[in-house]
Short mmCIF file of C-alpha atoms in Angstrom, two decimals:
data_model
loop_
_atom_site.label_atom_id
_atom_site.label_comp_id
_atom_site.label_asym_id
_atom_site.label_seq_id
_atom_site.Cartn_x
_atom_site.Cartn_y
_atom_site.Cartn_z
CA MET A 1 16.44 -4.36 -17.28
CA ARG A 2 19.93 -2.80 -17.09
CA THR A 3 19.85 -0.57 -14.03
CA HIS A 4 22.88 1.45 -15.16
CA LYS A 5 20.85 2.82 -18.08
CA GLN A 6 17.92 5.24 -17.97
CA THR A 7 14.45 3.88 -18.66
CA THR A 8 11.12 4.93 -20.08
CA LEU A 9 7.92 3.14 -21.11
CA LYS A 10 7.40 1.00 -24.19
CA GLY A 11 4.10 2.69 -24.96
CA PRO A 12 1.25 4.78 -23.51
CA ALA A 13 -1.15 3.72 -20.77
CA THR A 14 -4.45 5.44 -19.96
CA LEU A 15 -6.29 5.29 -16.64
CA SER A 16 -9.36 7.15 -15.39
CA GLY A 17 -11.25 7.64 -12.16
CA ILE A 18 -12.12 10.32 -9.63
CA GLY A 19 -9.99 12.47 -7.36
CA VAL A 20 -10.11 11.39 -3.74
CA HIS A 21 -10.29 14.99 -2.52
CA SER A 22 -12.13 16.82 -5.31
CA GLY A 23 -14.46 13.98 -6.26
CA ASN A 24 -14.10 15.11 -9.88
CA PRO A 25 -13.44 12.72 -12.78
CA ALA A 26 -9.96 12.66 -14.30
CA GLU A 27 -8.18 10.77 -17.05
CA ILE A 28 -4.43 10.39 -17.37
CA THR A 29 -2.21 8.99 -20.10
CA ILE A 30 1.32 7.99 -19.13
CA ARG A 31 3.54 8.34 -22.20
CA PRO A 32 7.16 7.44 -23.01
CA ALA A 33 9.71 10.27 -22.88
CA PRO A 34 13.31 10.57 -24.07
CA ALA A 35 16.39 10.21 -21.89
CA ASN A 36 17.09 13.09 -19.48
CA HIS A 37 13.47 14.25 -19.77
CA GLY A 38 12.61 13.09 -16.26
CA ILE A 39 8.99 12.94 -15.09
CA ALA A 40 6.62 15.76 -16.05
CA PHE A 41 2.87 16.40 -16.02
CA LEU A 42 1.10 18.02 -18.96
CA ARG A 43 -1.96 19.63 -17.40
CA THR A 44 -4.82 20.22 -19.85
CA GLY A 45 -8.35 21.47 -19.23
CA THR A 46 -7.25 24.52 -17.24
CA THR A 47 -9.72 27.34 -16.61
CA HIS A 48 -7.75 29.73 -18.83
CA GLY A 49 -7.50 27.19 -21.65
CA ASN A 50 -3.70 26.94 -21.83
CA ASP A 51 -1.95 23.62 -21.30
CA ARG A 52 0.76 23.67 -18.65
CA LEU A 53 3.89 21.51 -18.38
CA ILE A 54 4.86 20.90 -14.77
CA LYS A 55 8.07 19.08 -13.93
CA ALA A 56 7.93 16.63 -11.03
CA HIS A 57 10.32 18.59 -8.81
CA HIS A 58 10.18 19.41 -5.12
CA ALA A 59 10.71 23.12 -5.79
CA LEU A 60 7.35 23.20 -7.59
CA VAL A 61 5.35 21.74 -4.71
CA SER A 62 2.64 24.23 -3.76
CA ALA A 63 0.77 22.30 -1.04
CA THR A 64 1.27 19.25 1.18
CA GLU A 65 -1.91 19.07 3.25
CA LEU A 66 -3.24 15.48 2.97
CA CYS A 67 -1.65 15.15 -0.50
CA THR A 68 1.18 16.56 -2.60
CA VAL A 69 0.30 19.28 -5.12
CA LEU A 70 2.56 20.38 -7.98
CA GLY A 71 2.20 23.74 -9.70
CA ASP A 72 0.18 26.90 -9.23
CA VAL A 73 -3.49 26.31 -8.46
CA GLU A 74 -4.46 29.55 -10.22
CA THR A 75 -2.74 28.73 -13.53
CA GLY A 76 -2.82 24.94 -13.48
CA ALA A 77 -1.78 22.42 -10.84
CA VAL A 78 -1.91 18.68 -10.31
CA ALA A 79 -2.85 17.31 -6.90
CA THR A 80 -2.31 13.89 -5.32
CA VAL A 81 0.69 13.05 -7.50
CA GLU A 82 2.39 10.88 -4.88
CA HIS A 83 0.89 7.49 -5.79
CA LEU A 84 1.86 7.62 -9.46
CA MET A 85 5.26 9.12 -8.62
CA SER A 86 5.74 6.28 -6.15
CA ALA A 87 4.90 3.64 -8.78
CA LEU A 88 7.28 5.17 -11.33
CA TYR A 89 10.11 5.43 -8.81
CA GLY A 90 9.42 2.01 -7.32
CA LEU A 91 9.60 0.33 -10.72
CA GLY A 92 12.64 2.30 -11.84
CA VAL A 93 11.07 4.48 -14.56
CA ASP A 94 13.23 7.56 -15.14
CA ASN A 95 11.43 9.33 -17.99
CA ALA A 96 7.70 9.77 -18.62
CA LEU A 97 5.16 12.40 -19.61
CA ILE A 98 1.79 12.25 -17.84
CA GLU A 99 -1.08 13.99 -19.57
CA ILE A 100 -3.94 14.82 -17.22
CA ASP A 101 -7.20 16.65 -18.01
CA GLY A 102 -8.04 17.88 -14.51
CA PRO A 103 -6.56 19.30 -11.30
CA GLU A 104 -6.27 16.00 -9.40
CA MET A 105 -4.94 12.55 -10.17
CA PRO A 106 -7.48 9.70 -10.06
CA ILE A 107 -7.26 7.83 -6.78
CA LEU A 108 -8.25 4.47 -8.34
CA ASP A 109 -8.16 1.90 -5.48
CA GLY A 110 -6.20 4.17 -3.13
CA SER A 111 -2.87 2.44 -3.69
CA ALA A 112 -0.18 2.46 -6.39
CA LEU A 113 -1.13 -1.01 -7.60
CA PRO A 114 -3.27 0.07 -10.61
CA PHE A 115 -0.39 2.24 -11.84
CA VAL A 116 2.06 -0.63 -11.39
CA GLN A 117 -0.23 -2.99 -13.29
CA ALA A 118 -0.59 -0.50 -16.16
CA ILE A 119 3.18 0.00 -16.37
CA ASP A 120 3.82 -3.73 -16.23
CA GLN A 121 1.30 -4.32 -19.00
CA ILE A 122 2.99 -1.94 -21.45
CA GLY A 123 6.53 -2.68 -20.27
CA ILE A 124 9.64 -0.66 -19.46
CA ALA A 125 12.17 0.24 -22.17
CA THR A 126 15.89 0.85 -21.66
CA CYS A 127 17.50 4.00 -23.07
CA ASP A 128 21.09 4.24 -24.26
CA THR A 129 21.88 7.03 -21.81
CA PRO A 130 23.56 6.29 -18.44
CA ARG A 131 21.38 6.69 -15.37
CA ARG A 132 22.29 9.42 -12.92
CA TRP A 133 21.88 9.16 -9.16
CA LEU A 134 21.54 11.62 -6.31
CA LYS A 135 24.15 10.48 -3.80
CA ILE A 136 23.63 11.64 -0.22
CA LEU A 137 26.94 12.86 1.21
CA ARG A 138 25.94 14.35 4.56
CA HIS A 139 23.28 13.66 7.16
CA VAL A 140 20.31 16.04 6.77
CA ARG A 141 17.46 16.16 9.31
CA ILE A 142 14.36 18.27 9.88
CA GLU A 143 12.08 18.22 12.92
CA ALA A 144 8.59 19.42 13.83
CA GLY A 145 7.74 18.74 17.45
CA THR A 146 8.38 15.04 18.00
CA SER A 147 8.23 14.29 14.27
CA PHE A 148 11.35 14.11 12.13
CA ALA A 149 12.60 13.14 8.70
CA GLU A 150 16.21 12.60 7.70
CA LEU A 151 18.46 11.50 4.87
CA ARG A 152 21.91 10.01 5.44
CA PRO A 153 24.65 8.44 3.34
CA ILE A 154 24.89 4.70 2.70
CA ASP A 155 27.24 2.71 0.48
CA ARG A 156 24.63 1.64 -2.07
CA GLY A 157 20.94 1.54 -2.89
CA PHE A 158 17.98 3.31 -1.32
CA ARG A 159 16.75 2.29 2.13
CA LEU A 160 13.59 3.49 3.83
CA ASP A 161 12.78 3.24 7.53
CA VAL A 162 9.37 4.68 8.40
CA GLU A 163 7.61 4.72 11.77
CA ILE A 164 4.07 5.88 12.55
CA ASP A 165 2.38 6.43 15.89
CA PHE A 166 -1.36 7.15 15.96
CA GLU A 167 -3.59 7.55 18.98
CA SER A 168 -6.11 5.27 17.28
CA PRO A 169 -5.91 1.74 18.74
CA VAL A 170 -6.70 0.38 15.28
CA ILE A 171 -3.49 1.87 13.84
CA GLY A 172 -1.25 2.36 16.84
CA ARG A 173 2.53 2.42 16.51
CA SER A 174 4.26 0.59 13.68
CA ARG A 175 7.63 0.65 11.96
CA LYS A 176 8.92 -0.88 8.74
CA ALA A 177 12.35 -0.76 7.10
CA MET A 178 13.23 -2.00 3.64
CA ASP A 179 15.71 -1.72 0.79
CA LEU A 180 13.82 -0.49 -2.24
CA SER A 181 13.86 -2.47 -5.48
CA PRO A 182 11.21 -3.10 -8.14
CA ALA A 183 10.59 -6.58 -6.72
CA THR A 184 10.18 -5.44 -3.11
CA TYR A 185 8.08 -2.47 -4.20
CA ARG A 186 5.64 -4.66 -6.13
CA ARG A 187 5.43 -7.23 -3.36
CA GLU A 188 5.43 -5.13 -0.20
CA ILE A 189 4.39 -1.55 -0.97
CA ALA A 190 2.37 -1.06 -4.17
CA GLY A 191 -0.91 -2.50 -2.84
CA ALA A 192 -1.03 -0.53 0.44
CA ARG A 193 -4.01 1.84 0.39
CA THR A 194 -4.53 5.34 1.70
CA PHE A 195 -6.47 5.57 4.96
CA GLY A 196 -8.44 8.00 7.06
CA MET A 197 -10.29 8.24 10.35
CA MET A 198 -14.07 8.13 10.24
CA ARG A 199 -14.19 10.71 13.01
CA ASP A 200 -12.37 13.22 10.78
CA VAL A 201 -14.61 12.89 7.72
CA GLU A 202 -16.89 15.84 8.45
CA ARG A 203 -13.92 18.09 9.19
CA TYR A 204 -12.26 17.06 5.92
CA TRP A 205 -15.46 17.74 3.96
CA LYS A 206 -15.78 21.24 5.42
CA ALA A 207 -12.15 21.92 4.41
CA GLY A 208 -12.79 20.65 0.87
CA PHE A 209 -10.98 17.34 1.24
CA ALA A 210 -12.02 13.68 0.88
CA LEU A 211 -15.04 14.55 -1.29
CA GLY A 212 -14.30 11.50 -3.46
CA ALA A 213 -13.30 9.12 -0.69
CA SER A 214 -15.18 5.84 -0.35
CA LEU A 215 -14.64 2.29 0.87
CA GLU A 216 -13.53 1.47 -2.72
CA ASN A 217 -10.50 3.76 -2.50
CA THR A 218 -9.76 4.38 1.19
CA VAL A 219 -9.25 2.29 4.29
CA ALA A 220 -11.78 3.78 6.70
CA VAL A 221 -10.69 3.53 10.33
CA GLY A 222 -13.43 3.42 12.96
CA GLU A 223 -13.06 3.70 16.72
CA THR A 224 -12.35 0.00 17.22
CA ALA A 225 -11.94 -1.58 13.79
CA VAL A 226 -11.44 -1.04 10.07
CA VAL A 227 -14.82 -0.33 8.46
CA ASN A 228 -14.03 -1.86 5.04
CA PRO A 229 -15.72 -5.28 4.85
CA GLU A 230 -12.66 -6.87 3.21
CA GLY A 231 -10.37 -5.67 6.00
CA LEU A 232 -6.70 -4.90 5.45
CA ARG A 233 -4.49 -6.15 2.63
CA PHE A 234 -1.50 -6.31 5.00
CA GLN A 235 -1.46 -6.50 8.78
CA ASP A 236 0.69 -3.35 8.75
CA GLU A 237 -0.94 -1.70 5.73
CA PHE A 238 -0.92 1.73 7.37
CA VAL A 239 2.86 2.04 7.68
CA ARG A 240 3.33 0.45 4.25
CA HIS A 241 1.19 3.18 2.74
CA LYS A 242 3.30 5.79 4.50
CA ILE A 243 6.33 4.25 2.80
CA LEU A 244 4.45 4.37 -0.52
CA ASP A 245 3.83 8.08 0.00
CA ALA A 246 7.44 8.70 1.05
CA VAL A 247 8.76 7.02 -2.11
CA GLY A 248 6.46 9.20 -4.24
CA ASP A 249 7.38 12.43 -2.48
CA LEU A 250 11.12 11.68 -2.48
CA ALA A 251 10.89 10.97 -6.21
CA LEU A 252 10.52 14.75 -6.50
CA ALA A 253 14.27 14.95 -5.96
CA GLY A 254 14.41 14.54 -9.74
CA LEU A 255 16.84 11.60 -9.66
CA PRO A 256 16.88 8.22 -7.90
CA ILE A 257 18.47 8.49 -4.47
CA GLN A 258 21.50 6.64 -3.14
CA GLY A 259 21.00 7.01 0.56
CA ALA A 260 18.83 6.14 3.55
CA TYR A 261 15.58 7.83 4.55
CA ARG A 262 14.17 7.67 8.07
CA SER A 263 11.03 9.30 9.43
CA TYR A 264 8.94 9.27 12.57
CA CYS A 265 5.35 10.52 12.35
CA GLY A 266 6.18 12.16 9.05
CA GLY A 267 4.01 12.93 6.06
CA HIS A 268 4.00 14.84 2.79
CA ARG A 269 5.23 18.08 4.36
CA MET A 270 8.16 16.38 6.08
CA ASN A 271 9.03 14.32 3.00
CA VAL A 272 9.22 17.40 0.79
CA GLY A 273 10.83 19.44 3.56
CA VAL A 274 13.79 17.12 3.91
CA LEU A 275 14.45 17.46 0.17
CA SER A 276 14.46 21.24 0.52
CA ALA A 277 16.95 20.92 3.38
CA LEU A 278 19.10 18.56 1.32
CA PHE A 279 19.30 20.90 -1.68
CA ALA A 280 19.89 23.96 0.50
CA ASP A 281 23.61 23.09 0.69
CA ARG A 282 25.53 21.75 -2.31
CA ALA A 283 27.88 19.89 0.03
CA ASN A 284 25.00 17.60 1.08
CA TYR A 285 24.87 15.63 -2.18
CA ALA A 286 26.59 14.70 -5.43
CA ILE A 287 25.32 13.72 -8.86
CA VAL A 288 26.89 10.48 -10.09
CA GLU A 289 26.31 8.28 -13.08
CA ALA A 290 25.55 4.59 -12.83
CA GLN A 291 27.99 2.72 -10.62
CA GLY A 292 30.93 1.28 -12.46
CA SER A 293 31.02 3.93 -15.18
CA ARG A 294 34.09 6.11 -15.61
CA ARG A 295 31.85 9.16 -15.51
CA GLU A 296 30.72 8.53 -11.94
CA THR A 297 33.98 9.77 -10.38
CA VAL A 298 34.21 12.76 -12.72
CA LEU A 299 30.71 13.99 -11.86
CA SER A 300 31.38 13.67 -8.13
CA GLU A 301 34.69 15.52 -8.30
CA LEU A 302 33.38 18.29 -10.52
CA GLY A 303 30.40 18.80 -8.24
CA VAL A 304 27.83 18.80 -11.01
CA GLY A 305 24.67 20.19 -9.38
CA LEU A 306 20.99 19.38 -9.54
CA GLY A 307 18.89 22.53 -9.65
CA ILE A 308 15.57 23.76 -10.84
CA ALA A 309 17.17 25.16 -14.00
CA ALA A 310 18.17 21.66 -15.09
CA PHE A 311 14.86 20.00 -14.36
CA ALA A 312 12.18 22.68 -14.61
CA GLY A 313 11.82 22.47 -18.37
CA ASP A 314 9.10 24.66 -19.90
CA LEU A 315 7.15 25.88 -16.88
#
């Protein structure tokens, strides 16, 4: 696949399951889309009967508690988008339309692996249009207590450095850094599952979360061990899943990132928050076309911006 060209899918792929938080069934179909379309969700089955097109853009995030939600809950939203967004970004898919018939994405096995397998089965197609990148020009950082998330410039690629620190002795403190590519994503990140503490289950239920969680889609963490009989897929599966989530949330920038991301005890709110901080000042970033093209320098010098007007589509 030529990385200097935009990509889409060679055909549609349909997956179904239940939402990890709502417990309700949902079916999605991931469809090809033309160049410069980006990623968008077509929400059907709304209470008012009107379909709603929701662009995958950080400015349209309406909630970040335990998952990332796009759109207005009253008129049509899509929750738990981060795993599919992560798979699309991780594999280098620039353009796709996701049709979904309910308010929450299916959790499947709790990782991005089923999405990756579906995409690999249908294949990725190359468009004739040059790929554009979001180049980080200045260090941007947000903090909340001891937690932080930051983006900083690097010469090439997209690097993630994520650290977690839980009081649970089963999870503890862990850190992983990696340069993102389709190969490393498939091998090191895609299969890492979502996780939760057994002691928090009742509290989540009362708040309307985790109603569809089970040992088939969540790593359940007890006081002294993982409850799932098969154990962990990776020794450091917890921090790998946090990277998976970060990739999915940062995909809401609307373009692939050239830069480095670092977080400590972050999460969906911090991931989306650092994008808001980045786009708050036009001097923080530049839009460039694929490296080596004549257009790359022109876009940087002209300061072509990335805003909601360019990526919101028909909202």
